[in-house]
Amino acid sequence: MAAVALGFSAYAGEVTFDFTADDYGLPNDGDTYVTNGTIIQSGDVAIKLDGEQDQAWRFWNDGLREYNKKTPNFTVYTTNGENVTSVTWTAKSGVTFKLEDGTDNITSWTGEAEEVTFVGTASSNAAVYTISITYGDTSLDPTPDPEVPTAPEGVITVAEAIELIDAGYKGTAEVKGIITSITEVNTQYGNATYIIKDSADAAQSLTVYRGKWKNGEAFTASDQIAVGGTVVVSGSLILYGGTTYELETGNVIIEYTAPEGGAPQAPEGVISVAEAVALIDAGYSGTAEVKGIIVMIEEISTQYGNATYVIKDNLDDDAEIKVYRGYGLDGAKFTSEDQLSELATVVVSGSLTLYNGIYEINTGSKILEYTPAEDDKPAAPEGTISVAEALALMTEGYTGPASVKGVIAEIEEISTSYGNATYTIKDNLSDENSLLVYRGYGLNGEKFTSEDEIVVGASVVVEGRLVDYNETFEFTSGSKITEYVAPTPVTLYIVGEDVNGTATWSTADETNVMIYENGVYTWTGERLAGGFKFNNGSWSDGYNIGASSNNIITLGEALEVVNDNNSGNIVISSDYYVENPVVTLDLAAMTVTVDGTAITAALPEVIYFKGSFNGWGENNPMEMTEEGIYTATLDIDASEEVVEFKINGGNDWFGYAADQENVTVVAGTPTVLTMDVNGGNWKLSEWNGELTATVDWAAKTLTLEGVEKEPTPSEPGYIENYADQYTDEINADDLYSAVELCWGVEVTFVAEEVNIPVYRNDEEVGKLSQTYFQLQGGGSNEPGIAAAAETGDNGTIFLILTGASGLFTEAGEYSLTLPEGLVADADGNVNKSQEVVVNVINYIEGDSEQNGATFTENENVTIIISFDDTVVVNENSIEENAILVTNYLDFDEVYTLDSEEVTIVDNEIIINLGNELPVGFYELNLRENVVLINGCPNAMTFVYFSVEEGETDGIKGINAELEGAEIYNLNGMRVNNPSKGIYIIRKGDKTSKVVIK
């Protein structure tokens, strides 16, 4: 690497003139030359543009163009008396400068001068892109210059070149690298653009931009360099655009070594698109003849006589090549847009290249063969058609010339720089379907010179070429307007929650009329607050103008609006209202702006906590406890279902902001939420208890603090729930439909005091009073079955036994009879008495064992649940983790099963819980929809077991005990001749897990 030199200067500032982004007040019409002696200025720096002859400079669309025969020059100086210390520039290839009194061309200048003049030369008229100047006051105390590397000696690597550029070096260097991709080899201009790296997989790369062949000679063939070749390139290092490390234009190759095996050879005969892509990937950039099907036509320019289109081998292939600005058959220029059509087959001869990652046949190609497609596409329409007719044609596959009449519905852009516009047309403003006009020209093909030449609502006839571009039906670029009729202004009203102090939504009030002028509507009033929109007094004819979503508008800033039935309110922040508002609705730009004086709004006296838990009503007001602070305490149960909620204050609804949709509340820890006006619903789950909600109106925050409810402890003899129960169907004549008694959701049932005997083995074991049972029908609360009948819900009647201590004291079959008159149907008829059979398969009493289900710590826990009938399982329920294991005393979920841990064999469910459960008493819950028993839907089964302290690992040997036992593998499949492995063995009423060695 080169040594570093230190210098001193009084650096004061830096200015860059970027002629690709700013015209600096120069004439910018492409036709007017800059008058000699013209001065442009930026900050403290000025540039005088001059020349030995007039017309030495002209502003063009690619920058500040200088004319080689006029000897252009420019002089740089400061306006504050400080010295110019450096000047650098970027320009198109071929543009060079020298000092006014110098003889050698230079790429930059450093020094100290009051002013410095540079004289330009060029091989052709070409543009200067940027001129950068630094300046300083030499009378100030000298301060150290930044450390700038000197020119390197000998050949350096790509990494070293990038390091030099990062350190501020802008001079020449000789860089060695491997060519990893070739952007272009241009034999017309004799230069090439390609990428080099230190190795094929290196992260850092250097772009060799429009460089020459050895000794500065022009490239004459596209295969002179190839991907994989090694080069040593001499040129000027720069950081282009602040992002791209480059060897600047004008560089030359000193050494070139072809890759091993050499570059791909030019193909013989016609090749496919796939073969052309493979050649480009291999580094080939020469000529070829490629056959393919035209799948898309981007442009057919009769002005320049060329076309850009895409070809593939087959319509569904991924590989494709773009033919960029190629000519027609045998190189003839295109004279009409119907000389090329999609699905036609072509053989194209041209130069292959990879341009910015796109496989291309470079400009200047020609078509050798052309075969039109044999298809049923519609013919070109005659005369002017409607938008609907144009869309129908394109749906059938038509692409080509057309003349379409429509109404301008939306204007995306009017570019006076390029003279074109992008807008959509419809048959009328209320239509949903529209046709995009992409970068079309004005009346009779003239360029647009002002942004008010077309307005929304105007009637136009557009003539151009219809295409399907990325599934968007459009007029491609270059269309023109052949007829234009300015719109007759529609009377529009501003309506809303508070317009001049009144809620006005549908009534056409003369004080709310908008004033129209040249596509822009304005309204001046006394007051505006809350949400508002615009319409024509009746919301008809497609006039429902509002925000694309519910958006708050900022005073003085434009907000986008849409004209459709899905538009939302434009919202003035609830923190203030606007006094003396001026509302501007620009239909050309589809924007609205509100100006005026913001007056702080009065705080609402009360706000509301509304949600699914209270029917979104005003049941839970939040009172103001201090200025702008509102609180309320609520009882919310979100343990079974998700509770959604919002805050409602004044005219606004506040919901979640950013990613705070799902709310988690932890007892004892405040949860702070950001309130966003018209945001979505918050969603709270896994919570049951009190919530204290506090709203800070100024900060727009909602703080939740919770106290969770204590779980109800179990007691000896308490029957939690059962699934294996059954009853005969109720007589259909006595009730609107046959139903079943099954277990389900617990609700309240109001009835007279009753005592129902309970029998086991024909022996009465006790009586049930209303305290111990409830009935529910069809999901309705009261009056039981009658409410279900009124809604047409003839579903299940649920029998719920709660707290029936001392009655169901052991497993077995119990029976009870519901008395007549307990349940009435929709007509008030009393049903007959019904016998209910309850089969108790599990029972809790203290810490006693359940069906032998006691396991030792570290022992593998396997639960087998047996049923009298074949088990039917909802195929999705287990996969949705519907089987839970909880600590019975704390009701904490400790285990969630998936389908791999559950096996079903005939009338048994085998569940493998592993050997990591801690000591404790557990409840295993087959939740709703998991098991259907005896045709009883929505059933639940609970199994209880305990884990005791111990040291065993749960793996036991097995010997003669296998005799007479049923053996299953861990997948629940029965095994007759087990080999080595772990198995589940059931012998009699005992189930265990064993290992066979």
PDB file of N, CA and C in Angstrom, residues 29-61:
ATOM      1  N   ASP A  29     -35.428  23.580 -21.294  1.00  0.00           N
ATOM      2  CA  ASP A  29     -36.402  23.112 -22.278  1.00  0.00           C
ATOM      3  C   ASP A  29     -35.771  22.260 -23.362  1.00  0.00           C
ATOM      4  N   GLY A  30     -34.454  22.031 -23.273  1.00  0.00           N
ATOM      5  CA  GLY A  30     -33.775  21.180 -24.242  1.00  0.00           C
ATOM      6  C   GLY A  30     -33.469  21.872 -25.555  1.00  0.00           C
ATOM      7  N   ASP A  31     -33.921  23.121 -25.721  1.00  0.00           N
ATOM      8  CA  ASP A  31     -33.723  23.811 -27.001  1.00  0.00           C
ATOM      9  C   ASP A  31     -32.927  25.116 -26.866  1.00  0.00           C
ATOM     10  N   THR A  32     -32.827  25.665 -25.647  1.00  0.00           N
ATOM     11  CA  THR A  32     -32.203  26.969 -25.447  1.00  0.00           C
ATOM     12  C   THR A  32     -30.785  26.812 -24.920  1.00  0.00           C
ATOM     13  N   TYR A  33     -29.841  27.436 -25.585  1.00  0.00           N
ATOM     14  CA  TYR A  33     -28.452  27.391 -25.139  1.00  0.00           C
ATOM     15  C   TYR A  33     -28.236  28.366 -23.987  1.00  0.00           C
ATOM     16  N   VAL A  34     -27.223  28.057 -23.158  1.00  0.00           N
ATOM     17  CA  VAL A  34     -26.852  28.934 -22.055  1.00  0.00           C
ATOM     18  C   VAL A  34     -26.030  30.092 -22.614  1.00  0.00           C
ATOM     19  N   THR A  35     -26.416  31.302 -22.286  1.00  0.00           N
ATOM     20  CA  THR A  35     -25.679  32.478 -22.752  1.00  0.00           C
ATOM     21  C   THR A  35     -24.301  32.519 -22.105  1.00  0.00           C
ATOM     22  N   ASN A  36     -23.258  32.780 -22.914  1.00  0.00           N
ATOM     23  CA  ASN A  36     -21.905  32.897 -22.377  1.00  0.00           C
ATOM     24  C   ASN A  36     -21.859  33.945 -21.266  1.00  0.00           C
ATOM     25  N   GLY A  37     -21.150  33.593 -20.184  1.00  0.00           N
ATOM     26  CA  GLY A  37     -21.035  34.496 -19.053  1.00  0.00           C
ATOM     27  C   GLY A  37     -22.103  34.278 -17.996  1.00  0.00           C
ATOM     28  N   THR A  38     -23.014  33.315 -18.213  1.00  0.00           N
ATOM     29  CA  THR A  38     -24.052  33.024 -17.222  1.00  0.00           C
ATOM     30  C   THR A  38     -23.418  32.495 -15.932  1.00  0.00           C
ATOM     31  N   ILE A  39     -23.888  32.972 -14.788  1.00  0.00           N
ATOM     32  CA  ILE A  39     -23.345  32.561 -13.480  1.00  0.00           C
ATOM     33  C   ILE A  39     -24.435  31.806 -12.719  1.00  0.00           C
ATOM     34  N   ILE A  40     -24.074  30.665 -12.172  1.00  0.00           N
ATOM     35  CA  ILE A  40     -24.958  29.910 -11.279  1.00  0.00           C
ATOM     36  C   ILE A  40     -24.301  29.848  -9.916  1.00  0.00           C
ATOM     37  N   GLN A  41     -25.088  29.735  -8.858  1.00  0.00           N
ATOM     38  CA  GLN A  41     -24.536  29.803  -7.510  1.00  0.00           C
ATOM     39  C   GLN A  41     -25.215  28.791  -6.607  1.00  0.00           C
ATOM     40  N   SER A  42     -24.438  28.232  -5.671  1.00  0.00           N
ATOM     41  CA  SER A  42     -24.961  27.356  -4.620  1.00  0.00           C
ATOM     42  C   SER A  42     -24.160  27.635  -3.366  1.00  0.00           C
ATOM     43  N   GLY A  43     -24.816  28.135  -2.331  1.00  0.00           N
ATOM     44  CA  GLY A  43     -24.098  28.478  -1.111  1.00  0.00           C
ATOM     45  C   GLY A  43     -23.112  29.614  -1.364  1.00  0.00           C
ATOM     46  N   ASP A  44     -21.860  29.401  -0.941  1.00  0.00           N
ATOM     47  CA  ASP A  44     -20.815  30.424  -1.090  1.00  0.00           C
ATOM     48  C   ASP A  44     -19.998  30.233  -2.358  1.00  0.00           C
ATOM     49  N   VAL A  45     -20.434  29.364  -3.265  1.00  0.00           N
ATOM     50  CA  VAL A  45     -19.642  29.041  -4.454  1.00  0.00           C
ATOM     51  C   VAL A  45     -20.443  29.418  -5.697  1.00  0.00           C
ATOM     52  N   ALA A  46     -19.739  29.975  -6.695  1.00  0.00           N
ATOM     53  CA  ALA A  46     -20.358  30.332  -7.961  1.00  0.00           C
ATOM     54  C   ALA A  46     -19.555  29.734  -9.106  1.00  0.00           C
ATOM     55  N   ILE A  47     -20.259  29.440 -10.220  1.00  0.00           N
ATOM     56  CA  ILE A  47     -19.623  28.930 -11.439  1.00  0.00           C
ATOM     57  C   ILE A  47     -20.079  29.800 -12.599  1.00  0.00           C
ATOM     58  N   LYS A  48     -19.096  30.309 -13.373  1.00  0.00           N
ATOM     59  CA  LYS A  48     -19.419  31.070 -14.581  1.00  0.00           C
ATOM     60  C   LYS A  48     -19.226  30.160 -15.786  1.00  0.00           C
ATOM     61  N   LEU A  49     -20.275  30.023 -16.595  1.00  0.00           N
ATOM     62  CA  LEU A  49     -20.239  29.188 -17.780  1.00  0.00           C
ATOM     63  C   LEU A  49     -19.903  30.065 -18.984  1.00  0.00           C
ATOM     64  N   ASP A  50     -18.902  29.603 -19.773  1.00  0.00           N
ATOM     65  CA  ASP A  50     -18.423  30.443 -20.872  1.00  0.00           C
ATOM     66  C   ASP A  50     -17.985  29.553 -22.020  1.00  0.00           C
ATOM     67  N   GLY A  51     -17.458  30.149 -23.090  1.00  0.00           N
ATOM     68  CA  GLY A  51     -16.936  29.397 -24.222  1.00  0.00           C
ATOM     69  C   GLY A  51     -16.277  30.327 -25.227  1.00  0.00           C
ATOM     70  N   GLU A  52     -15.407  29.761 -26.031  1.00  0.00           N
ATOM     71  CA  GLU A  52     -14.764  30.585 -27.054  1.00  0.00           C
ATOM     72  C   GLU A  52     -15.777  31.030 -28.106  1.00  0.00           C
ATOM     73  N   GLN A  53     -16.868  30.288 -28.244  1.00  0.00           N
ATOM     74  CA  GLN A  53     -17.952  30.668 -29.140  1.00  0.00           C
ATOM     75  C   GLN A  53     -19.261  30.590 -28.367  1.00  0.00           C
ATOM     76  N   ASP A  54     -20.299  31.252 -28.939  1.00  0.00           N
ATOM     77  CA  ASP A  54     -21.625  31.136 -28.327  1.00  0.00           C
ATOM     78  C   ASP A  54     -22.124  29.692 -28.432  1.00  0.00           C
ATOM     79  N   GLN A  55     -23.148  29.405 -27.650  1.00  0.00           N
ATOM     80  CA  GLN A  55     -23.784  28.083 -27.651  1.00  0.00           C
ATOM     81  C   GLN A  55     -22.801  26.979 -27.249  1.00  0.00           C
ATOM     82  N   ALA A  56     -21.969  27.305 -26.243  1.00  0.00           N
ATOM     83  CA  ALA A  56     -21.006  26.310 -25.763  1.00  0.00           C
ATOM     84  C   ALA A  56     -21.641  25.350 -24.760  1.00  0.00           C
ATOM     85  N   TRP A  57     -22.738  25.761 -24.087  1.00  0.00           N
ATOM     86  CA  TRP A  57     -23.397  24.925 -23.069  1.00  0.00           C
ATOM     87  C   TRP A  57     -24.908  24.909 -23.338  1.00  0.00           C
ATOM     88  N   ARG A  58     -25.540  23.793 -22.963  1.00  0.00           N
ATOM     89  CA  ARG A  58     -26.999  23.699 -23.021  1.00  0.00           C
ATOM     90  C   ARG A  58     -27.458  22.665 -22.003  1.00  0.00           C
ATOM     91  N   PHE A  59     -28.508  22.997 -21.247  1.00  0.00           N
ATOM     92  CA  PHE A  59     -29.037  22.032 -20.273  1.00  0.00           C
ATOM     93  C   PHE A  59     -29.875  21.001 -21.015  1.00  0.00           C
ATOM     94  N   TRP A  60     -29.603  19.714 -20.717  1.00  0.00           N
ATOM     95  CA  TRP A  60     -30.305  18.615 -21.394  1.00  0.00           C
ATOM     96  C   TRP A  60     -30.827  17.651 -20.342  1.00  0.00           C
ATOM     97  N   ASN A  61     -31.580  16.633 -20.798  1.00  0.00           N
ATOM     98  CA  ASN A  61     -32.185  15.736 -19.819  1.00  0.00           C
ATOM     99  C   ASN A  61     -31.180  14.851 -19.107  1.00  0.00           C
TER     100      ASN A  61
END
